[in-house]
Coordinates of C-alpha atoms in Angstrom, one line a residue:
Chain A
X570 CA 321.2 104.5 -158.5
X571 CA 322.9 104.6 -155.2
X572 CA 322.6 102.8 -152.0
X573 CA 320.8 104.7 -149.5
X574 CA 323.2 104.0 -146.6
X575 CA 325.2 106.8 -143.8
X576 CA 328.9 106.9 -146.2
X577 CA 332.2 107.1 -144.1
X578 CA 333.4 110.5 -144.7
X579 CA 337.8 110.1 -143.8
X580 CA 339.6 110.3 -147.4
X581 CA 343.1 108.5 -147.1
X582 CA 345.9 110.2 -148.5
X583 CA 347.1 111.6 -151.7
X584 CA 350.4 110.7 -152.1
X585 CA 349.5 106.8 -152.2
X586 CA 348.5 107.7 -156.2
X587 CA 352.2 108.2 -156.8
X588 CA 353.5 105.4 -154.7
X589 CA 350.9 103.0 -156.3
X590 CA 352.1 103.9 -159.9
X591 CA 355.4 103.0 -159.0
X592 CA 354.6 99.5 -156.7
X593 CA 352.2 99.0 -159.8
X594 CA 355.3 99.9 -162.4
X595 CA 358.1 97.7 -160.4
X596 CA 355.3 94.6 -160.4
X597 CA 354.5 94.9 -163.9
X598 CA 358.1 95.1 -165.3
X599 CA 359.4 92.5 -163.6
X600 CA 356.6 90.2 -164.4
X601 CA 357.2 91.7 -168.6
X602 CA 360.9 90.8 -168.1
X603 CA 360.1 86.9 -166.6
X604 CA 358.0 86.8 -169.9
X605 CA 360.3 87.8 -172.7
X606 CA 363.1 85.6 -170.8
X607 CA 360.5 82.7 -170.8
X608 CA 359.6 84.3 -174.8
X609 CA 363.6 84.0 -175.4
X610 CA 364.2 80.1 -173.8
X611 CA 361.6 79.1 -175.7
X612 CA 363.4 80.4 -179.3
X613 CA 366.5 79.1 -177.9
X614 CA 365.0 75.4 -177.2
X615 CA 362.4 74.8 -179.2
X616 CA 359.8 74.4 -176.6
X617 CA 356.4 72.8 -177.5
X618 CA 354.8 75.5 -180.3
X619 CA 351.5 76.6 -178.3
X620 CA 353.8 78.1 -175.6
X621 CA 354.6 80.6 -177.3
X622 CA 351.0 81.8 -178.1
X623 CA 350.6 81.5 -174.4
X624 CA 353.1 83.8 -173.9
X625 CA 352.4 86.3 -176.4
X626 CA 348.8 86.2 -175.0
X627 CA 350.0 86.8 -171.3
X628 CA 352.5 89.6 -171.9
X629 CA 349.6 91.5 -174.4
X630 CA 347.3 90.8 -171.2
X631 CA 350.3 91.9 -169.0
X632 CA 350.2 95.7 -171.0
X633 CA 346.6 96.3 -171.3
X634 CA 346.8 94.9 -166.9
X635 CA 350.0 98.2 -166.9
X636 CA 347.7 100.9 -168.6
X637 CA 345.2 100.1 -166.3
X638 CA 346.7 99.8 -162.9
X639 CA 349.5 102.0 -163.2
X640 CA 347.2 104.9 -165.4
X641 CA 344.0 104.8 -164.4
X642 CA 342.9 103.0 -161.6
X643 CA 345.2 104.5 -159.0
X644 CA 343.6 108.1 -159.1
X645 CA 339.8 106.2 -159.3
X646 CA 341.1 104.3 -156.0
X647 CA 342.3 107.5 -153.9
X648 CA 339.4 109.4 -154.5
X649 CA 337.3 106.2 -153.3
X650 CA 338.4 105.5 -150.5
X651 CA 336.6 106.8 -147.4
X652 CA 337.0 105.3 -143.9
X653 CA 335.3 106.1 -140.3
X654 CA 335.3 105.1 -137.1
X655 CA 333.2 105.7 -133.7
X656 CA 332.7 103.7 -130.6
X657 CA 330.7 101.3 -132.3
X658 CA 331.8 100.3 -135.6
X659 CA 334.5 101.1 -138.3
X660 CA 333.0 101.8 -141.6
X661 CA 335.0 101.3 -144.9
X662 CA 334.2 102.3 -148.6
X663 CA 336.0 101.7 -151.8
X664 CA 335.8 101.5 -155.3
X665 CA 334.5 103.3 -158.0
X666 CA 333.1 100.8 -160.7
X667 CA 332.4 98.1 -158.3
X668 CA 331.8 100.3 -154.4
X669 CA 332.1 98.0 -151.6
X670 CA 330.9 98.8 -147.9
X671 CA 332.2 97.3 -144.5
X672 CA 331.0 97.1 -141.9
X673 CA 332.5 96.1 -138.3
X674 CA 331.1 96.0 -135.3
X675 CA 334.0 97.3 -132.6
X676 CA 333.0 94.6 -130.3
X677 CA 334.1 92.4 -133.2
X678 CA 338.0 93.9 -133.8
X679 CA 340.8 91.8 -132.4
X680 CA 343.5 93.4 -133.4
X681 CA 345.1 96.4 -135.1
X682 CA 348.4 97.2 -136.3
X683 CA 350.4 99.4 -138.4
X684 CA 353.2 99.0 -140.8
X685 CA 354.9 100.5 -143.6
X686 CA 357.1 99.6 -146.2
X687 CA 360.0 101.7 -148.5
X688 CA 357.7 104.0 -150.5
X689 CA 355.2 104.6 -147.3
X690 CA 358.1 105.3 -145.4
X691 CA 359.6 107.6 -148.0
X692 CA 356.0 109.8 -147.4
X693 CA 355.7 108.6 -144.0
X694 CA 352.5 106.9 -144.4
X695 CA 351.0 104.1 -143.1
X696 CA 348.8 100.9 -143.4
X697 CA 346.5 100.6 -140.7
X698 CA 345.6 97.1 -140.7
X699 CA 341.9 96.0 -138.3
X700 CA 341.8 92.2 -137.5
X701 CA 338.2 90.9 -136.8
X702 CA 337.2 87.6 -136.0
X703 CA 336.4 86.4 -139.1
X704 CA 339.1 88.3 -141.3
X705 CA 341.3 91.3 -142.0
X706 CA 341.3 94.5 -143.3
X707 CA 343.4 97.7 -144.6
X708 CA 343.2 100.9 -144.7
X709 CA 345.9 102.5 -146.9
X710 CA 348.1 105.6 -146.9
X711 CA 347.4 107.0 -143.5
X712 CA 349.3 110.2 -142.5
X713 CA 351.6 109.0 -139.3
X714 CA 349.9 111.2 -136.7
X715 CA 346.2 109.8 -137.9
X716 CA 347.3 106.1 -138.2
X717 CA 348.9 105.9 -134.5
X718 CA 346.2 108.2 -132.8
X719 CA 343.3 105.7 -135.2
X720 CA 345.3 102.8 -133.4
X721 CA 345.2 104.0 -130.1
X722 CA 341.4 104.9 -130.3
X723 CA 340.6 101.8 -132.1
X724 CA 342.1 99.4 -129.6
X725 CA 340.6 101.2 -127.0
X726 CA 337.0 101.3 -127.9
X727 CA 337.0 97.1 -128.8
X728 CA 338.6 96.4 -125.4
X729 CA 336.1 98.4 -123.7
X730 CA 333.6 96.9 -126.1
X731 CA 335.1 93.5 -125.0
X732 CA 334.0 93.7 -121.7
X733 CA 330.4 94.4 -122.4
X734 CA 330.1 92.2 -124.9
X735 CA 331.3 88.5 -122.7
X736 CA 328.1 89.9 -120.5
X737 CA 325.8 90.1 -123.1
X738 CA 326.7 87.6 -125.2
Chain B
X1279 CA 339.3 73.2 -105.5
X1280 CA 341.7 72.7 -107.8
X1281 CA 343.1 69.2 -109.0
X1282 CA 346.6 68.1 -108.9
X1283 CA 348.2 68.2 -112.6
X1284 CA 347.6 64.1 -114.4
X1285 CA 349.1 62.4 -117.0
X1286 CA 346.6 61.1 -119.8
X1287 CA 345.7 57.7 -118.9
X1288 CA 348.6 55.1 -119.6
X1289 CA 346.6 53.4 -121.6
X1290 CA 347.2 56.3 -124.0
X1291 CA 350.2 54.9 -124.5
X1292 CA 348.9 51.9 -126.3
X1293 CA 346.7 53.7 -128.3
X1294 CA 349.6 55.5 -130.0
X1295 CA 351.3 52.9 -130.4
X1296 CA 348.7 51.3 -132.5
X1297 CA 347.8 54.1 -134.6
X1298 CA 351.8 54.1 -135.3
X1299 CA 351.5 50.3 -136.4
X1300 CA 349.1 51.3 -138.0
X1301 CA 350.1 53.7 -140.3
X1302 CA 353.5 52.2 -140.8
X1303 CA 351.6 48.5 -141.7
X1304 CA 352.2 48.9 -145.5
X1305 CA 356.1 49.7 -144.8
X1306 CA 356.3 46.2 -142.5
X1307 CA 354.4 44.1 -144.4
X1308 CA 356.6 45.0 -147.7
X1309 CA 360.2 45.3 -145.7
X1310 CA 360.1 42.6 -143.5
X1311 CA 357.6 40.3 -144.7
X1312 CA 357.7 40.3 -148.1
X1313 CA 361.1 41.5 -148.4
X1314 CA 362.1 39.9 -145.4
X1315 CA 364.9 37.5 -146.4
X1316 CA 366.3 40.4 -148.9
X1317 CA 369.6 42.3 -146.8
X1318 CA 371.1 44.4 -149.8
X1319 CA 370.5 47.4 -151.3
X1320 CA 368.6 49.8 -150.6
X1321 CA 366.0 47.7 -148.9
X1322 CA 368.6 47.3 -146.6
X1323 CA 368.9 50.8 -146.3
X1324 CA 365.2 51.0 -145.8
X1325 CA 365.3 48.7 -143.4
X1326 CA 367.3 50.8 -141.1
X1327 CA 365.9 53.8 -141.3
X1328 CA 362.6 52.5 -140.5
X1329 CA 364.5 50.1 -137.8
X1330 CA 366.2 53.7 -136.4
X1331 CA 362.9 55.7 -136.8
X1332 CA 360.4 53.0 -135.8
X1333 CA 362.5 53.5 -132.3
X1334 CA 362.7 57.0 -132.5
X1335 CA 359.0 57.1 -132.1
X1336 CA 358.5 54.7 -129.4
X1337 CA 360.7 56.6 -127.0
X1338 CA 358.7 59.5 -128.2
X1339 CA 355.9 58.5 -127.3
X1340 CA 357.0 57.8 -124.2
X1341 CA 358.6 61.4 -123.1
X1342 CA 355.3 62.6 -124.5
X1343 CA 353.6 61.0 -122.2
X1344 CA 355.8 61.4 -119.2
X1345 CA 355.7 65.3 -120.2
X1346 CA 352.2 65.4 -121.0
X1347 CA 349.9 66.6 -117.8
X1348 CA 346.6 68.6 -117.9
X1349 CA 345.1 69.9 -114.6
X1350 CA 341.9 71.1 -113.9
X1351 CA 340.9 74.1 -111.8
X1352 CA 337.9 75.9 -110.9
X1353 CA 337.2 77.7 -114.2
X1354 CA 340.2 76.8 -116.6
X1355 CA 342.3 73.8 -117.9
X1356 CA 346.1 73.8 -117.6
X1357 CA 347.8 72.0 -120.6
X1358 CA 351.3 71.4 -119.3
X1359 CA 353.2 69.8 -122.9
X1360 CA 356.4 69.2 -125.0
X1361 CA 359.5 67.4 -124.5
X1362 CA 361.8 69.5 -125.9
X1363 CA 360.0 72.7 -126.2
X1364 CA 357.6 73.1 -123.4
X1365 CA 354.5 75.1 -123.8
X1366 CA 352.1 75.7 -120.8
X1367 CA 348.8 76.8 -121.8
X1368 CA 345.4 77.9 -119.6
X1369 CA 342.5 77.5 -121.3
X1370 CA 339.0 79.3 -119.3
X1371 CA 336.3 77.0 -119.5
X1372 CA 333.9 80.0 -120.7
X1373 CA 336.4 79.9 -124.1
X1374 CA 334.7 76.2 -125.0
X1375 CA 332.3 76.8 -127.3
X1376 CA 331.5 72.9 -127.7
X1377 CA 332.8 69.6 -127.1
X1378 CA 332.4 66.2 -128.1
X1379 CA 333.1 62.5 -127.2
X1380 CA 334.1 59.6 -129.8
X1381 CA 334.4 56.1 -128.6
X1382 CA 335.6 53.6 -131.1
X1383 CA 336.2 50.0 -130.6
X1384 CA 339.6 49.7 -129.1
X1385 CA 338.4 52.7 -126.3
X1386 CA 335.1 50.2 -125.9
X1387 CA 337.5 47.6 -125.5
X1388 CA 339.1 49.1 -122.2
X1389 CA 336.0 50.7 -121.2
X1390 CA 337.6 54.1 -122.0
X1391 CA 336.4 57.0 -124.5
X1392 CA 338.0 60.2 -126.1
X1393 CA 337.0 63.8 -125.4
X1394 CA 337.4 66.9 -127.2
X1395 CA 337.1 70.5 -126.1
X1396 CA 336.5 73.0 -128.9
X1397 CA 337.6 76.9 -128.4
X1398 CA 336.6 79.5 -130.7
X1399 CA 340.1 80.5 -131.5
X1400 CA 341.3 80.2 -135.4
X1401 CA 344.8 79.2 -134.5
X1402 CA 346.0 75.4 -134.6
X1403 CA 345.7 75.2 -131.0
X1404 CA 342.0 75.5 -130.3
X1405 CA 341.2 72.0 -129.4
X1406 CA 342.3 70.0 -126.5
X1407 CA 341.7 66.6 -127.1
X1408 CA 342.0 63.6 -124.6
X1409 CA 342.5 60.7 -127.2
X1410 CA 342.3 58.3 -124.4
X1411 CA 340.3 59.4 -121.1
X1412 CA 338.1 57.1 -118.4
X1413 CA 334.5 57.7 -118.5
X1414 CA 334.7 58.7 -114.9
X1415 CA 337.3 61.8 -115.8
X1416 CA 335.4 62.3 -118.8
X1417 CA 332.3 63.3 -117.3
X1418 CA 334.0 64.9 -114.0
X1419 CA 335.2 67.6 -116.8
X1420 CA 332.1 67.8 -119.0
X1421 CA 330.3 68.4 -115.3
X1422 CA 332.4 71.3 -114.4
X1423 CA 332.1 72.9 -117.9
X1424 CA 328.5 72.8 -117.8
X1425 CA 328.5 73.9 -114.1
X1426 CA 330.6 76.6 -114.8
X1427 CA 327.9 78.0 -117.7
X1428 CA 324.8 77.6 -115.3
X1429 CA 327.0 79.9 -112.6
X1430 CA 327.7 82.1 -115.2
X1431 CA 323.7 82.2 -116.7
X1432 CA 322.2 83.1 -113.3
X1433 CA 324.5 84.3 -111.6
X1434 CA 322.0 85.7 -108.6
X1435 CA 319.7 82.9 -108.5
X1436 CA 320.9 80.8 -105.5
X1437 CA 319.7 77.3 -105.4
X1438 CA 321.2 75.5 -108.3
X1439 CA 318.8 73.2 -110.0
X1440 CA 320.1 70.6 -111.8
X1441 CA 318.3 71.2 -115.3
X1442 CA 316.1 68.6 -116.8
X1443 CA 317.1 67.0 -119.6
X1444 CA 314.4 66.2 -122.6
X1445 CA 315.0 63.6 -125.0
X1446 CA 313.6 64.5 -128.7
X1447 CA 314.5 62.3 -131.1
X1448 CA 315.4 58.5 -130.9
X1449 CA 316.2 57.0 -134.1
X1450 CA 313.8 54.4 -135.2
X1451 CA 314.8 50.9 -136.8
X1452 CA 313.2 52.3 -139.3
X1453 CA 314.6 55.4 -139.2
X1454 CA 318.3 53.4 -140.0
X1455 CA 316.7 51.7 -143.3
X1456 CA 315.3 55.1 -144.4
X1457 CA 319.0 56.5 -144.2
X1458 CA 320.7 53.2 -145.4
X1459 CA 318.6 53.6 -148.6
X1460 CA 319.1 57.4 -148.6
X1461 CA 322.4 57.5 -148.6
X1462 CA 323.6 54.8 -150.5
X1463 CA 325.7 53.5 -148.4
X1464 CA 325.1 50.0 -150.0
X1465 CA 327.1 51.0 -152.6
X1466 CA 329.9 51.8 -150.4
X1467 CA 331.9 49.0 -151.1
X1468 CA 333.0 50.2 -154.1
X1469 CA 335.3 53.2 -152.7
X1470 CA 336.0 50.7 -149.8
X1471 CA 337.8 48.6 -152.9
X1472 CA 338.8 50.9 -155.0
X1473 CA 341.0 52.6 -151.8
X1474 CA 342.2 49.0 -151.2
X1475 CA 343.0 48.8 -154.4
X1476 CA 345.4 51.8 -154.6
X1477 CA 346.7 51.3 -151.5
X1478 CA 348.1 48.3 -153.0
X1479 CA 349.2 48.6 -156.0
X1480 CA 351.6 51.0 -154.2
X1481 CA 353.6 49.1 -153.0
X1482 CA 353.0 45.8 -155.4
X1483 CA 352.3 46.0 -159.1
X1484 CA 348.7 44.7 -159.8
X1485 CA 348.1 46.6 -163.3
X1486 CA 349.2 43.1 -164.9
X1487 CA 347.9 40.7 -162.7
X1488 CA 344.2 42.6 -162.9
X1489 CA 344.9 42.6 -166.7
X1490 CA 344.9 39.5 -166.6
X1491 CA 342.3 38.7 -164.1
X1492 CA 339.8 40.9 -167.0
X1493 CA 341.3 38.3 -170.2
X1494 CA 340.4 35.5 -167.4
X1495 CA 336.3 36.9 -167.0
X1496 CA 336.0 37.8 -169.9
X1497 CA 336.2 34.1 -171.0
X1498 CA 334.0 33.1 -168.8
X1499 CA 331.2 35.3 -168.3
X1500 CA 328.6 33.5 -166.2
X1501 CA 331.2 33.5 -163.2
X1502 CA 331.9 37.3 -163.5
X1503 CA 327.8 38.0 -163.3
X1504 CA 327.5 35.2 -160.2
X1505 CA 330.6 37.9 -158.9
X1506 CA 328.6 40.4 -159.4
X1507 CA 325.3 39.8 -157.2
X1508 CA 327.3 38.3 -154.2
X1509 CA 329.4 41.8 -154.2
X1510 CA 326.1 43.8 -154.5
X1511 CA 324.5 41.3 -151.8
X1512 CA 327.6 41.9 -149.6
X1513 CA 327.7 45.5 -150.4
X1514 CA 324.2 45.9 -149.2
X1515 CA 325.2 44.3 -146.2
X1516 CA 328.1 46.3 -145.3
X1517 CA 326.0 49.8 -146.7
X1518 CA 323.6 48.4 -143.6
X1519 CA 326.2 47.7 -141.2
X1520 CA 328.1 51.0 -142.3
X1521 CA 324.9 52.9 -141.5
X1522 CA 324.1 51.6 -138.5
X1523 CA 327.0 52.3 -136.8
X1524 CA 327.5 55.9 -137.9
X1525 CA 323.5 56.9 -137.0
X1526 CA 322.2 53.7 -135.6
X1527 CA 321.1 55.0 -132.2
X1528 CA 321.0 58.6 -132.7
X1529 CA 319.5 60.7 -129.8
X1530 CA 318.9 63.9 -129.3
X1531 CA 318.3 65.3 -126.3
X1532 CA 318.1 69.2 -124.5
X1533 CA 317.9 70.2 -121.0
X1534 CA 317.6 74.3 -120.4
X1535 CA 321.3 75.2 -121.7
X1536 CA 322.4 72.8 -123.7
X1537 CA 321.8 70.8 -126.9
X1538 CA 323.1 66.9 -127.0
X1539 CA 323.6 64.6 -130.2
X1540 CA 324.4 61.1 -128.9
X1541 CA 324.7 58.7 -131.8
X1542 CA 326.5 55.1 -132.7
X1543 CA 326.5 51.4 -132.2
X1544 CA 329.8 50.1 -131.4
X1545 CA 331.5 53.4 -132.5
X1546 CA 329.6 56.2 -130.1
X1547 CA 330.3 60.2 -130.6
X1548 CA 328.3 62.7 -128.1
X1549 CA 328.4 66.7 -129.4
X1550 CA 327.6 68.8 -127.1
X1551 CA 326.6 72.7 -127.6
X1552 CA 325.5 75.6 -125.2
X1553 CA 322.4 76.7 -126.9
X1554 CA 323.2 80.2 -127.3
X1555 CA 326.9 79.4 -128.8
X1556 CA 325.1 78.3 -131.8
X1557 CA 325.9 80.7 -134.3
X1558 CA 324.0 79.6 -136.8
X1559 CA 321.5 77.2 -138.2
X1560 CA 321.8 76.0 -141.5
X1561 CA 319.6 73.5 -143.6
X1562 CA 320.7 71.6 -146.6
X1563 CA 319.3 69.9 -149.0
X1564 CA 321.0 67.5 -151.7
X1565 CA 318.7 66.8 -155.3
X1566 CA 317.8 63.3 -153.7
X1567 CA 316.6 64.6 -150.1
X1568 CA 314.3 67.1 -151.9
X1569 CA 312.9 64.6 -153.3
X1570 CA 312.0 63.0 -150.6
X1571 CA 311.2 65.8 -148.7
X1572 CA 313.7 65.2 -146.2
X1573 CA 316.6 67.9 -144.4
X1574 CA 319.9 67.7 -142.8
X1575 CA 320.3 70.5 -140.0
X1576 CA 323.7 71.5 -139.2
X1577 CA 324.3 73.8 -136.0
X1578 CA 327.0 75.9 -137.3
X1579 CA 329.6 76.7 -133.8
X1580 CA 332.6 79.1 -133.4
X1581 CA 334.9 76.0 -132.4
X1582 CA 335.8 73.2 -134.5
X1583 CA 334.3 70.1 -135.2
X1584 CA 337.0 67.9 -135.0
X1585 CA 336.4 65.1 -138.0
X1586 CA 334.7 66.0 -140.5
X1587 CA 333.4 62.4 -141.7
X1588 CA 331.7 62.2 -137.7
X1589 CA 329.9 65.2 -138.5
X1590 CA 328.7 65.4 -135.3
X1591 CA 327.1 68.4 -135.4
X1592 CA 324.0 67.7 -137.7
X1593 CA 320.6 67.1 -136.2
X1594 CA 319.2 63.4 -137.6
X1595 CA 320.4 63.6 -141.4
X1596 CA 317.5 62.2 -142.6
X1597 CA 314.5 63.6 -141.0
X1598 CA 311.3 65.0 -142.7
X1599 CA 311.5 68.5 -143.3
X1600 CA 308.4 69.6 -141.2
X1601 CA 309.5 67.4 -138.5
X1602 CA 313.3 68.5 -138.7
X1603 CA 311.9 72.2 -138.5
X1604 CA 309.3 71.9 -135.0
X1605 CA 312.2 70.0 -133.6
X1606 CA 314.9 73.4 -134.2
X1607 CA 312.0 75.2 -132.7
X1608 CA 311.7 73.6 -129.7
X1609 CA 315.2 73.3 -129.6
X1610 CA 316.3 76.6 -130.5
X1611 CA 313.2 78.8 -129.4
X1612 CA 315.3 81.9 -130.0
X1613 CA 315.5 80.6 -133.8
X1614 CA 312.5 80.1 -135.9
X1615 CA 312.7 78.5 -139.8
X1616 CA 310.0 80.3 -142.0
X1617 CA 309.5 78.8 -145.1
X1618 CA 308.0 81.9 -146.8
X1619 CA 310.6 83.8 -148.4
X1620 CA 311.3 87.0 -150.5
X1621 CA 312.5 86.1 -153.9
X1622 CA 314.3 88.0 -156.7
X1623 CA 313.0 90.4 -158.7
X1624 CA 312.4 89.0 -162.1
X1625 CA 314.7 91.6 -164.2
X1626 CA 317.6 89.7 -161.9
X1627 CA 316.9 86.6 -164.1
X1628 CA 318.4 88.5 -167.2
X1629 CA 321.2 90.1 -165.5
X1630 CA 322.2 87.1 -164.1
X1631 CA 321.9 85.0 -168.4
X1632 CA 323.9 88.2 -169.7
X1633 CA 326.6 87.7 -167.3
X1634 CA 329.9 86.9 -169.2
X1635 CA 330.2 83.1 -169.5
X1636 CA 333.8 83.2 -168.4
X1637 CA 334.4 78.7 -167.7
X1638 CA 332.0 78.4 -171.4
X1639 CA 334.0 80.6 -172.9
X1640 CA 337.3 78.8 -171.6
X1641 CA 336.6 75.2 -172.2
X1642 CA 336.2 76.8 -175.8
X1643 CA 339.3 78.2 -176.2
X1644 CA 341.1 75.3 -174.6
X1645 CA 339.1 72.9 -176.8
X1646 CA 339.7 75.1 -180.1
X1647 CA 343.6 75.1 -179.6
X1648 CA 343.9 72.0 -178.8
X1649 CA 340.9 68.8 -179.4
X1650 CA 338.8 70.4 -182.3
X1651 CA 337.4 67.3 -182.5
X1652 CA 335.9 68.0 -179.3
X1653 CA 334.3 71.2 -179.4
X1654 CA 330.5 70.4 -179.3
X1655 CA 331.3 69.8 -175.4
X1656 CA 331.3 73.5 -175.5
X1657 CA 327.8 73.6 -175.6
X1658 CA 326.7 71.4 -173.2
X1659 CA 328.6 73.0 -170.8
X1660 CA 326.9 75.4 -171.8
X1661 CA 323.2 74.2 -171.2
X1662 CA 324.4 73.3 -168.0
X1663 CA 326.0 77.0 -167.3
X1664 CA 322.5 78.7 -168.2
X1665 CA 320.5 76.1 -166.1
X1666 CA 322.3 75.8 -163.3
X1667 CA 321.6 80.4 -163.6
X1668 CA 318.3 79.5 -164.2
X1669 CA 317.8 76.9 -161.1
X1670 CA 319.9 79.5 -158.7
X1671 CA 317.8 82.6 -159.6
X1672 CA 314.5 80.0 -158.7
X1673 CA 315.9 79.4 -155.6
X1674 CA 317.6 82.3 -153.9
X1675 CA 315.7 83.9 -151.6
X1676 CA 316.3 85.8 -148.4
X1677 CA 314.1 86.7 -145.4
X1678 CA 315.1 89.3 -142.7
X1679 CA 312.6 89.5 -139.6
X1680 CA 313.3 91.2 -136.4
X1681 CA 317.1 89.8 -135.2
X1682 CA 317.1 87.2 -137.8
X1683 CA 318.3 86.4 -141.1
X1684 CA 317.9 84.3 -143.0
X1685 CA 319.0 83.4 -147.0
X1686 CA 318.6 80.3 -149.0
X1687 CA 320.8 79.3 -152.5
X1688 CA 321.9 76.9 -154.6
X1689 CA 320.7 75.0 -157.7
X1690 CA 320.5 71.4 -157.7
X1691 CA 321.4 71.1 -154.1
X1692 CA 320.4 74.5 -152.0
X1693 CA 321.6 75.5 -148.8
X1694 CA 319.4 77.7 -146.1
X1695 CA 320.8 79.5 -144.0
X1696 CA 319.5 81.3 -140.1
X1697 CA 321.2 83.4 -138.0
X1698 CA 320.5 86.2 -135.9
X1699 CA 321.8 89.6 -136.1
X1700 CA 324.4 89.4 -133.0
X1701 CA 325.9 86.6 -134.3
X1702 CA 327.2 88.2 -137.8
X1703 CA 331.0 89.1 -137.2
X1704 CA 331.0 91.4 -140.4
X1705 CA 329.4 93.0 -143.7
X1706 CA 330.0 93.9 -146.8
X1707 CA 328.1 95.5 -149.2
X1708 CA 329.0 95.5 -153.1
X1709 CA 327.3 97.7 -155.6
X1710 CA 329.1 97.2 -158.9
X1711 CA 328.5 99.1 -162.1
X1712 CA 326.1 97.0 -163.8
X1713 CA 324.0 96.5 -160.6
X1714 CA 323.6 99.5 -160.1
X1715 CA 321.4 100.4 -164.0
X1716 CA 319.4 97.0 -162.3
X1717 CA 319.3 98.6 -159.2
X1718 CA 320.5 96.1 -157.3
X1719 CA 323.4 95.0 -155.1
X1720 CA 325.1 92.5 -153.4
X1721 CA 325.6 91.6 -149.2
X1722 CA 328.3 89.8 -147.7
X1723 CA 328.1 88.8 -144.2
X1724 CA 330.2 86.3 -142.3
X1725 CA 329.2 84.2 -139.3
X1726 CA 332.4 82.5 -136.7
X1727 CA 332.9 79.0 -137.9
X1728 CA 335.9 76.8 -138.6
X1729 CA 336.6 78.3 -140.9
X1730 CA 335.0 81.5 -141.3
X1731 CA 331.7 81.4 -142.7
X1732 CA 330.5 83.6 -144.9
X1733 CA 327.4 84.1 -147.2
X1734 CA 326.8 86.2 -150.2
X1735 CA 323.9 86.9 -151.8
X1736 CA 323.9 88.9 -155.6
X1737 CA 321.6 90.9 -157.3
X1738 CA 319.2 92.1 -154.3
X1739 CA 316.8 95.2 -154.4
X1740 CA 319.5 97.9 -153.4
X1741 CA 316.6 99.3 -151.2
X1742 CA 316.8 96.0 -149.3
X1743 CA 319.9 95.8 -149.1
X1744 CA 320.5 99.3 -147.8
X1745 CA 318.2 98.4 -145.3
X1746 CA 320.0 95.8 -144.1
X1747 CA 323.1 97.5 -143.6
X1748 CA 321.2 100.4 -141.7
X1749 CA 319.8 97.3 -139.6
X1750 CA 323.4 95.6 -138.9
X1751 CA 324.7 99.5 -137.9
X1752 CA 321.7 99.2 -135.4
X1753 CA 322.5 96.2 -133.4
X1754 CA 323.2 96.7 -129.2

């Protein structure tokens, strides 16, 4: 039933589950407050009749989405995330219902950066961002040492390969 | 050997001023001719602002020309530009992915041309454009670049033989007539007229005049018919001339290193790309061309292609299919287009038809709430959605042979892409819950181009997707 391909093995930090729960809660709360405010103005200023229907539908969708993305989704996403790098490739895998496998040759890596927001900083975690010639990819929530080490490793592999690549291509 | 920094050809100034006048034409017409005698209210203010702005532009263009220099070195080109903020960049020749020249009417008048060198980077400064340059200078720069390529290619060979350039295709009058008919350019007058109408309408209120014109023609139907016939004849002539200007004198030639495409009458353009910098080949077949068994082949390149409407990277777009395929095989022996490809398994058709019809649902929902008497439109949308899914299923096909992957997609108009493993930048394999039930998966791969070229194929047998993933993992 599953794809018969080599899968990456290294997980991301489990602390990201609570971080995602927090950030999603904040995001949904802000959206609900805005929708509530719109509902209030709608009632106070008698907007066109169909607007309140639309707002009710949006609030309903937001509540469903909140239950899903705060309570259900985070552990699944965290458990399904795997990555691996070697001299040749960066390999990423994530998603449970929809599985995504990404394969990026080191020669095509253009830059690699680490960053952290306030929530990640609290847990001493980093995002690792890998930019290629065509797009960019994010590995969320790596412990500090791992992130820094990976960053320099990828930078090294990508650089060494680039020189060889130029000659071949 | 290194040349001194040079300024652009002085007529650059003229070109900039002409283009400024062209852009400001309607402002000038309105402010200084039609309302020339009005010296009060906002018109006066608009005149003052326009004069200040024009004065500034005239000085700024002059300064820009003065500070903008370029210098051709042995293996790079150095540019210095900027009036207030200085900018200095150096572009190595080997980074240049393709180059094109374009000679329009004004260029021709002064025996000049324009030259654009495209590098592969994604930022806004990815190209070097000489909007005015003498033919000799352009030839000198191109020669340098091409020599550079040749040196990089045959490092060890002592003697650099001048590669022989062979012409593979030259368009005839018959081709041009065929092109004019298939591109429907004889209808070109209508977009031209409507563009002119809206442009004029921005400044003068035409609506009322138009209405009274309608009234007039209603009364004189014979006159209207005559006018229509004249307009059609005029349109055919204009369409033919347009086609000649755009596709006349089409010449495709190549040597060992590069492919050259030249085209156009009066407004000529050339495009040249190093053979191994071709990222992929795209074959487009809109409905009308499929009926006539014609194809349009484009060479995908990492560098941008400048102005979209010039379509410089296309091989002659009105060529018979077998002719075009044979041409690609001769031009790029490294690429071989296959006609027989693998189709999707039958069960995928059910899967495709089962996927939710979001478009139909949205149309239905909106009509239900706002325009219930139009609800029947939902049915039409639904039938079209089913039809396009069936066609999509019938046309989607793929083939992986050796270093190549070839994919085809589309319903009413289809698109085939052929690329090499080394030219694929990254891949993604997607496997959803419903796809697992059907033992299929999706694959996505990106090619360098501007903008990035992403090909996505859904619902392939999972064994083929897995094999593709492993195949890509074995590159080099």
